[in-house]
């Protein structure tokens, strides 16, 4: 098993998150090349749409953790880690939320890492009431972790938090992922003691997106949304050296995002 990277005497980790929109499909579109090129210490996936063993994946040197939905071919998360965590858990302990394989929590020496695929409010906002319940319960869950040791949250949070995080803000105000209710829940999470690391490092960066519609020409024109994040305990901010959007990596309608962190 590969040793943890060391940098300037500190524990240095490169974390990456990617909504692959179906891992079996992404494997046919260069997933392994991207995985090898990025070479993360911990690689978190969302929307895997599969169970472990349904595809042949050779990721030598990584521990694998899977959380699949009860419904076949739907949702799901996975984590591949060079570093064996102290503990792993699945879901947030609430049956209503834990049937869709949306959360994997890994405990490392210095922090918790929560890989999450937040429910979409869906067209006509049919699932918005459930989504808002999820947000309150998830906030309570991660705040509980943060009381024990610092927590990092990564994944597809299915919300563009601010107007800077979406290309066409005015025309999307009533659409899933940019309603005021969803954006307010994101604000509440940040106000509870968490930092949006990319926006903290790049406060004025426009046109930085992580998801694009599959309609022709949309990604080429960069008409996108930033809905994939690394958030973390405010007290980790000084330890974050970089937050990255890998916009040049294809294979999904999302691109990977990354975080570099060192902990004394």
mmCIF file of C-alpha atoms in Angstrom:
data_model
loop_
_atom_site.group_PDB
_atom_site.id
_atom_site.type_symbol
_atom_site.label_atom_id
_atom_site.label_comp_id
_atom_site.label_asym_id
_atom_site.label_seq_id
_atom_site.Cartn_x
_atom_site.Cartn_y
_atom_site.Cartn_z
ATOM 1 C CA UNK A 1 0.000 0.000 0.000
ATOM 2 C CA UNK A 2 1.365 3.389 -1.000
ATOM 3 C CA UNK A 3 2.512 5.589 1.842
ATOM 4 C CA UNK A 4 0.827 8.899 2.622
ATOM 5 C CA UNK A 5 2.545 11.783 0.838
ATOM 6 C CA UNK A 6 4.665 13.988 3.060
ATOM 7 C CA UNK A 7 5.194 17.666 2.356
ATOM 8 C CA UNK A 8 7.145 20.048 4.576
ATOM 9 C CA UNK A 9 6.768 17.706 7.519
ATOM 10 C CA UNK A 10 2.976 17.732 7.356
ATOM 11 C CA UNK A 11 0.392 15.150 6.325
ATOM 12 C CA UNK A 12 -0.378 16.156 2.732
ATOM 13 C CA UNK A 13 -3.375 14.738 0.889
ATOM 14 C CA UNK A 14 -4.787 15.283 -2.564
ATOM 15 C CA UNK A 15 -8.535 14.715 -2.583
ATOM 16 C CA UNK A 16 -10.692 14.525 -5.712
ATOM 17 C CA UNK A 17 -14.449 14.291 -6.247
ATOM 18 C CA UNK A 18 -16.323 13.486 -9.459
ATOM 19 C CA UNK A 19 -19.951 12.868 -10.366
ATOM 20 C CA UNK A 20 -19.377 10.312 -13.107
ATOM 21 C CA UNK A 21 -23.055 10.055 -14.184
ATOM 22 C CA UNK A 22 -22.829 6.285 -14.412
ATOM 23 C CA UNK A 23 -19.433 4.742 -13.776
ATOM 24 C CA UNK A 24 -19.872 1.950 -16.315
ATOM 25 C CA UNK A 25 -20.503 4.538 -19.029
ATOM 26 C CA UNK A 26 -17.646 6.733 -17.793
ATOM 27 C CA UNK A 27 -15.245 3.787 -17.951
ATOM 28 C CA UNK A 28 -15.846 3.771 -21.710
ATOM 29 C CA UNK A 29 -15.095 7.506 -21.901
ATOM 30 C CA UNK A 30 -11.645 7.660 -20.341
ATOM 31 C CA UNK A 31 -12.302 7.323 -16.614
ATOM 32 C CA UNK A 32 -9.206 5.237 -15.920
ATOM 33 C CA UNK A 33 -6.964 7.619 -17.862
ATOM 34 C CA UNK A 34 -8.308 10.566 -15.862
ATOM 35 C CA UNK A 35 -8.027 8.626 -12.606
ATOM 36 C CA UNK A 36 -4.383 7.758 -13.301
ATOM 37 C CA UNK A 37 -3.527 11.255 -14.508
ATOM 38 C CA UNK A 38 -4.949 12.995 -11.441
ATOM 39 C CA UNK A 39 -3.344 10.473 -9.047
ATOM 40 C CA UNK A 40 -5.333 11.474 -5.964
ATOM 41 C CA UNK A 41 -4.780 10.012 -2.515
ATOM 42 C CA UNK A 42 -8.565 9.764 -2.125
ATOM 43 C CA UNK A 43 -10.961 9.718 -5.094
ATOM 44 C CA UNK A 44 -14.683 10.148 -4.334
ATOM 45 C CA UNK A 45 -17.399 9.369 -6.885
ATOM 46 C CA UNK A 46 -21.076 10.213 -7.047
ATOM 47 C CA UNK A 47 -23.884 8.854 -9.227
ATOM 48 C CA UNK A 48 -22.084 5.567 -9.823
ATOM 49 C CA UNK A 49 -25.369 3.873 -10.827
ATOM 50 C CA UNK A 50 -23.940 0.441 -10.086
ATOM 51 C CA UNK A 51 -22.931 -2.044 -7.438
ATOM 52 C CA UNK A 52 -19.401 -3.181 -6.784
ATOM 53 C CA UNK A 53 -18.550 -6.030 -9.123
ATOM 54 C CA UNK A 54 -20.789 -4.935 -12.001
ATOM 55 C CA UNK A 55 -17.759 -3.696 -13.918
ATOM 56 C CA UNK A 56 -14.124 -4.721 -14.017
ATOM 57 C CA UNK A 57 -12.071 -1.914 -12.489
ATOM 58 C CA UNK A 58 -8.383 -2.384 -11.751
ATOM 59 C CA UNK A 59 -7.341 0.271 -9.233
ATOM 60 C CA UNK A 60 -4.334 -1.393 -7.685
ATOM 61 C CA UNK A 61 -3.168 0.226 -4.460
ATOM 62 C CA UNK A 62 -6.563 1.632 -3.475
ATOM 63 C CA UNK A 63 -9.005 0.547 -0.787
ATOM 64 C CA UNK A 64 -12.565 0.546 -2.224
ATOM 65 C CA UNK A 65 -15.782 1.564 -0.482
ATOM 66 C CA UNK A 66 -19.195 1.443 -2.193
ATOM 67 C CA UNK A 67 -22.673 2.581 -1.212
ATOM 68 C CA UNK A 68 -25.274 1.611 -3.793
ATOM 69 C CA UNK A 69 -28.944 2.567 -3.922
ATOM 70 C CA UNK A 70 -31.681 0.030 -3.267
ATOM 71 C CA UNK A 71 -32.980 0.943 -6.731
ATOM 72 C CA UNK A 72 -30.794 -0.646 -9.387
ATOM 73 C CA UNK A 73 -28.888 1.693 -11.716
ATOM 74 C CA UNK A 74 -29.660 4.784 -9.660
ATOM 75 C CA UNK A 75 -27.636 7.224 -7.564
ATOM 76 C CA UNK A 76 -24.814 5.623 -5.552
ATOM 77 C CA UNK A 77 -21.407 6.677 -4.278
ATOM 78 C CA UNK A 78 -17.930 5.155 -4.076
ATOM 79 C CA UNK A 79 -14.558 6.080 -2.572
ATOM 80 C CA UNK A 80 -11.114 4.829 -3.599
ATOM 81 C CA UNK A 81 -8.392 5.617 -1.065
ATOM 82 C CA UNK A 82 -4.662 4.888 -0.965
ATOM 83 C CA UNK A 83 -4.821 5.481 2.784
ATOM 84 C CA UNK A 84 -6.838 3.048 4.835
ATOM 85 C CA UNK A 85 -9.274 5.074 6.976
ATOM 86 C CA UNK A 86 -9.685 4.539 10.694
ATOM 87 C CA UNK A 87 -13.379 3.838 10.141
ATOM 88 C CA UNK A 88 -16.030 3.955 7.425
ATOM 89 C CA UNK A 89 -19.791 4.421 7.640
ATOM 90 C CA UNK A 90 -22.606 4.635 5.120
ATOM 91 C CA UNK A 91 -25.563 7.027 5.202
ATOM 92 C CA UNK A 92 -26.466 9.442 7.981
ATOM 93 C CA UNK A 93 -28.449 7.008 10.103
ATOM 94 C CA UNK A 94 -31.898 8.116 8.914
ATOM 95 C CA UNK A 95 -33.816 5.472 6.954
ATOM 96 C CA UNK A 96 -35.656 8.010 4.789
ATOM 97 C CA UNK A 97 -32.308 9.246 3.453
ATOM 98 C CA UNK A 98 -30.208 6.103 3.448
ATOM 99 C CA UNK A 99 -31.893 4.047 0.729
ATOM 100 C CA UNK A 100 -30.244 5.790 -2.218
ATOM 101 C CA UNK A 101 -26.552 5.255 -1.462
ATOM 102 C CA UNK A 102 -25.804 8.947 -1.159
ATOM 103 C CA UNK A 103 -23.218 9.150 1.652
ATOM 104 C CA UNK A 104 -19.922 7.487 2.522
ATOM 105 C CA UNK A 105 -18.058 8.834 5.554
ATOM 106 C CA UNK A 106 -14.367 8.062 6.059
ATOM 107 C CA UNK A 107 -12.520 8.890 9.245
ATOM 108 C CA UNK A 108 -8.841 9.779 8.950
ATOM 109 C CA UNK A 109 -6.477 10.772 11.734
ATOM 110 C CA UNK A 110 -6.926 14.513 11.281
ATOM 111 C CA UNK A 111 -10.424 14.820 9.785
ATOM 112 C CA UNK A 112 -13.623 13.181 8.597
ATOM 113 C CA UNK A 113 -14.273 13.055 4.848
ATOM 114 C CA UNK A 114 -17.925 12.902 3.778
ATOM 115 C CA UNK A 115 -18.602 11.957 0.160
ATOM 116 C CA UNK A 116 -22.154 13.030 -0.681
ATOM 117 C CA UNK A 117 -24.545 13.056 -3.621
ATOM 118 C CA UNK A 118 -27.301 15.478 -2.631
ATOM 119 C CA UNK A 119 -30.830 14.734 -3.952
ATOM 120 C CA UNK A 120 -32.005 16.807 -6.893
ATOM 121 C CA UNK A 121 -35.208 18.816 -6.428
ATOM 122 C CA UNK A 122 -36.223 17.630 -9.927
ATOM 123 C CA UNK A 123 -38.285 19.281 -12.627
ATOM 124 C CA UNK A 124 -41.269 21.259 -11.443
ATOM 125 C CA UNK A 125 -39.540 21.050 -8.006
ATOM 126 C CA UNK A 126 -41.473 17.884 -7.233
ATOM 127 C CA UNK A 127 -38.842 16.740 -4.742
ATOM 128 C CA UNK A 128 -38.032 20.111 -3.220
ATOM 129 C CA UNK A 129 -39.829 19.471 0.118
ATOM 130 C CA UNK A 130 -37.826 16.263 0.573
ATOM 131 C CA UNK A 131 -34.651 18.017 -0.528
ATOM 132 C CA UNK A 132 -35.097 20.668 2.172
ATOM 133 C CA UNK A 133 -35.614 17.987 4.850
ATOM 134 C CA UNK A 134 -32.442 16.310 3.632
ATOM 135 C CA UNK A 135 -30.541 19.595 3.920
ATOM 136 C CA UNK A 136 -31.543 20.108 7.551
ATOM 137 C CA UNK A 137 -30.713 16.536 8.509
ATOM 138 C CA UNK A 138 -27.419 16.559 6.617
ATOM 139 C CA UNK A 139 -26.370 19.813 8.266
ATOM 140 C CA UNK A 140 -27.060 18.327 11.687
ATOM 141 C CA UNK A 141 -25.120 15.188 10.712
ATOM 142 C CA UNK A 142 -21.955 16.965 9.561
ATOM 143 C CA UNK A 143 -22.073 19.461 12.430
ATOM 144 C CA UNK A 144 -22.093 16.483 14.778
ATOM 145 C CA UNK A 145 -18.993 15.101 13.085
ATOM 146 C CA UNK A 146 -17.322 18.492 13.205
ATOM 147 C CA UNK A 147 -17.637 18.551 16.984
ATOM 148 C CA UNK A 148 -15.467 15.416 17.124
ATOM 149 C CA UNK A 149 -12.822 16.438 14.577
ATOM 150 C CA UNK A 150 -12.774 18.725 11.507
ATOM 151 C CA UNK A 151 -15.021 17.573 8.675
ATOM 152 C CA UNK A 152 -14.568 17.875 4.914
ATOM 153 C CA UNK A 153 -17.607 17.512 2.639
ATOM 154 C CA UNK A 154 -17.163 16.735 -1.043
ATOM 155 C CA UNK A 155 -19.487 15.862 -3.851
ATOM 156 C CA UNK A 156 -22.331 16.966 -6.058
ATOM 157 C CA UNK A 157 -24.398 19.223 -3.790
ATOM 158 C CA UNK A 158 -26.876 19.971 -6.589
ATOM 159 C CA UNK A 159 -26.944 23.710 -5.942
ATOM 160 C CA UNK A 160 -25.233 26.737 -7.456
ATOM 161 C CA UNK A 161 -24.819 28.840 -4.341
ATOM 162 C CA UNK A 162 -24.356 32.335 -5.755
ATOM 163 C CA UNK A 163 -25.004 34.073 -9.056
ATOM 164 C CA UNK A 164 -21.285 33.882 -9.803
ATOM 165 C CA UNK A 165 -21.669 30.076 -9.751
ATOM 166 C CA UNK A 166 -24.046 29.879 -12.715
ATOM 167 C CA UNK A 167 -23.956 31.257 -16.249
ATOM 168 C CA UNK A 168 -27.562 32.401 -16.568
ATOM 169 C CA UNK A 169 -28.714 33.300 -13.085
ATOM 170 C CA UNK A 170 -31.878 35.266 -13.853
ATOM 171 C CA UNK A 171 -33.412 32.638 -16.111
ATOM 172 C CA UNK A 172 -32.763 29.848 -13.575
ATOM 173 C CA UNK A 173 -34.120 31.414 -10.388
ATOM 174 C CA UNK A 174 -37.059 28.983 -10.237
ATOM 175 C CA UNK A 175 -35.233 25.918 -11.496
ATOM 176 C CA UNK A 176 -33.993 22.992 -9.419
ATOM 177 C CA UNK A 177 -30.520 23.698 -8.108
ATOM 178 C CA UNK A 178 -30.898 27.473 -8.050
ATOM 179 C CA UNK A 179 -34.078 28.147 -6.105
ATOM 180 C CA UNK A 180 -33.725 30.574 -3.231
ATOM 181 C CA UNK A 181 -34.719 27.834 -0.785
ATOM 182 C CA UNK A 182 -31.852 25.568 -1.887
ATOM 183 C CA UNK A 183 -29.353 28.414 -1.928
ATOM 184 C CA UNK A 184 -30.450 29.465 1.562
ATOM 185 C CA UNK A 185 -29.813 25.930 2.844
ATOM 186 C CA UNK A 186 -26.290 26.128 1.447
ATOM 187 C CA UNK A 187 -25.812 29.435 3.235
ATOM 188 C CA UNK A 188 -27.030 27.865 6.477
ATOM 189 C CA UNK A 189 -24.505 25.058 6.100
ATOM 190 C CA UNK A 190 -21.653 27.498 5.560
ATOM 191 C CA UNK A 191 -22.830 29.660 8.455
ATOM 192 C CA UNK A 192 -22.716 26.560 10.679
ATOM 193 C CA UNK A 193 -18.918 26.610 10.479
ATOM 194 C CA UNK A 194 -17.951 25.458 6.989
ATOM 195 C CA UNK A 195 -15.983 27.060 4.158
ATOM 196 C CA UNK A 196 -16.449 26.722 0.402
ATOM 197 C CA UNK A 197 -12.753 26.202 -0.300
ATOM 198 C CA UNK A 198 -12.806 26.971 -4.030
ATOM 199 C CA UNK A 199 -14.706 30.216 -3.580
ATOM 200 C CA UNK A 200 -12.555 31.132 -0.591
ATOM 201 C CA UNK A 201 -9.417 30.860 -2.739
ATOM 202 C CA UNK A 202 -11.010 32.338 -5.877
ATOM 203 C CA UNK A 203 -13.575 34.867 -4.604
ATOM 204 C CA UNK A 204 -13.991 36.696 -7.918
ATOM 205 C CA UNK A 205 -13.509 33.846 -10.376
ATOM 206 C CA UNK A 206 -16.259 33.869 -12.997
ATOM 207 C CA UNK A 207 -17.087 31.143 -15.519
ATOM 208 C CA UNK A 208 -15.764 28.417 -13.186
ATOM 209 C CA UNK A 209 -18.259 25.595 -13.597
ATOM 210 C CA UNK A 210 -18.416 21.864 -12.873
ATOM 211 C CA UNK A 211 -21.626 20.790 -14.658
ATOM 212 C CA UNK A 212 -22.983 21.434 -18.134
ATOM 213 C CA UNK A 213 -26.174 20.322 -19.831
ATOM 214 C CA UNK A 214 -25.733 17.585 -22.429
ATOM 215 C CA UNK A 215 -27.460 19.754 -25.034
ATOM 216 C CA UNK A 216 -25.201 20.289 -28.086
ATOM 217 C CA UNK A 217 -22.646 23.082 -27.761
ATOM 218 C CA UNK A 218 -23.388 23.926 -24.132
ATOM 219 C CA UNK A 219 -20.085 22.761 -22.684
ATOM 220 C CA UNK A 220 -18.128 24.187 -25.599
ATOM 221 C CA UNK A 221 -19.648 27.602 -24.849
ATOM 222 C CA UNK A 222 -19.107 27.025 -21.111
ATOM 223 C CA UNK A 223 -22.740 27.595 -20.200
ATOM 224 C CA UNK A 224 -22.489 25.830 -16.877
ATOM 225 C CA UNK A 225 -23.149 25.608 -13.156
ATOM 226 C CA UNK A 226 -20.752 25.113 -10.229
ATOM 227 C CA UNK A 227 -22.539 22.471 -8.173
ATOM 228 C CA UNK A 228 -19.632 20.188 -7.184
ATOM 229 C CA UNK A 229 -17.749 21.281 -4.083
ATOM 230 C CA UNK A 230 -15.209 20.753 -1.393
ATOM 231 C CA UNK A 231 -16.504 22.312 1.808
ATOM 232 C CA UNK A 232 -14.803 21.948 5.144
ATOM 233 C CA UNK A 233 -14.516 23.111 8.714
ATOM 234 C CA UNK A 234 -13.538 26.755 8.907
ATOM 235 C CA UNK A 235 -10.531 25.781 11.024
ATOM 236 C CA UNK A 236 -9.091 23.793 8.103
ATOM 237 C CA UNK A 237 -8.922 26.820 5.831
ATOM 238 C CA UNK A 238 -5.310 27.658 6.643
ATOM 239 C CA UNK A 239 -4.289 24.106 5.691
ATOM 240 C CA UNK A 240 -5.776 24.179 2.184
ATOM 241 C CA UNK A 241 -3.148 24.986 -0.441
ATOM 242 C CA UNK A 242 -5.230 24.508 -3.575
ATOM 243 C CA UNK A 243 -8.776 23.919 -4.810
ATOM 244 C CA UNK A 244 -9.072 22.842 -8.422
ATOM 245 C CA UNK A 245 -11.705 22.447 -11.119
ATOM 246 C CA UNK A 246 -10.571 19.957 -13.785
ATOM 247 C CA UNK A 247 -12.723 21.447 -16.537
ATOM 248 C CA UNK A 248 -10.624 19.864 -19.282
ATOM 249 C CA UNK A 249 -11.548 16.326 -18.181
ATOM 250 C CA UNK A 250 -14.569 14.878 -19.959
ATOM 251 C CA UNK A 251 -16.348 11.541 -19.570
ATOM 252 C CA UNK A 252 -19.382 12.894 -17.694
ATOM 253 C CA UNK A 253 -21.631 15.944 -17.724
ATOM 254 C CA UNK A 254 -19.685 16.938 -14.580
ATOM 255 C CA UNK A 255 -15.949 17.440 -14.307
ATOM 256 C CA UNK A 256 -13.796 16.445 -11.314
ATOM 257 C CA UNK A 257 -12.916 18.899 -8.546
ATOM 258 C CA UNK A 258 -9.939 18.656 -6.241
ATOM 259 C CA UNK A 259 -8.518 19.799 -2.921
ATOM 260 C CA UNK A 260 -4.942 19.809 -1.625
ATOM 261 C CA UNK A 261 -4.661 19.908 2.157
ATOM 262 C CA UNK A 262 -1.851 19.547 4.679
ATOM 263 C CA UNK A 263 -2.429 18.833 8.337
ATOM 264 C CA UNK A 264 0.208 19.127 11.039
#
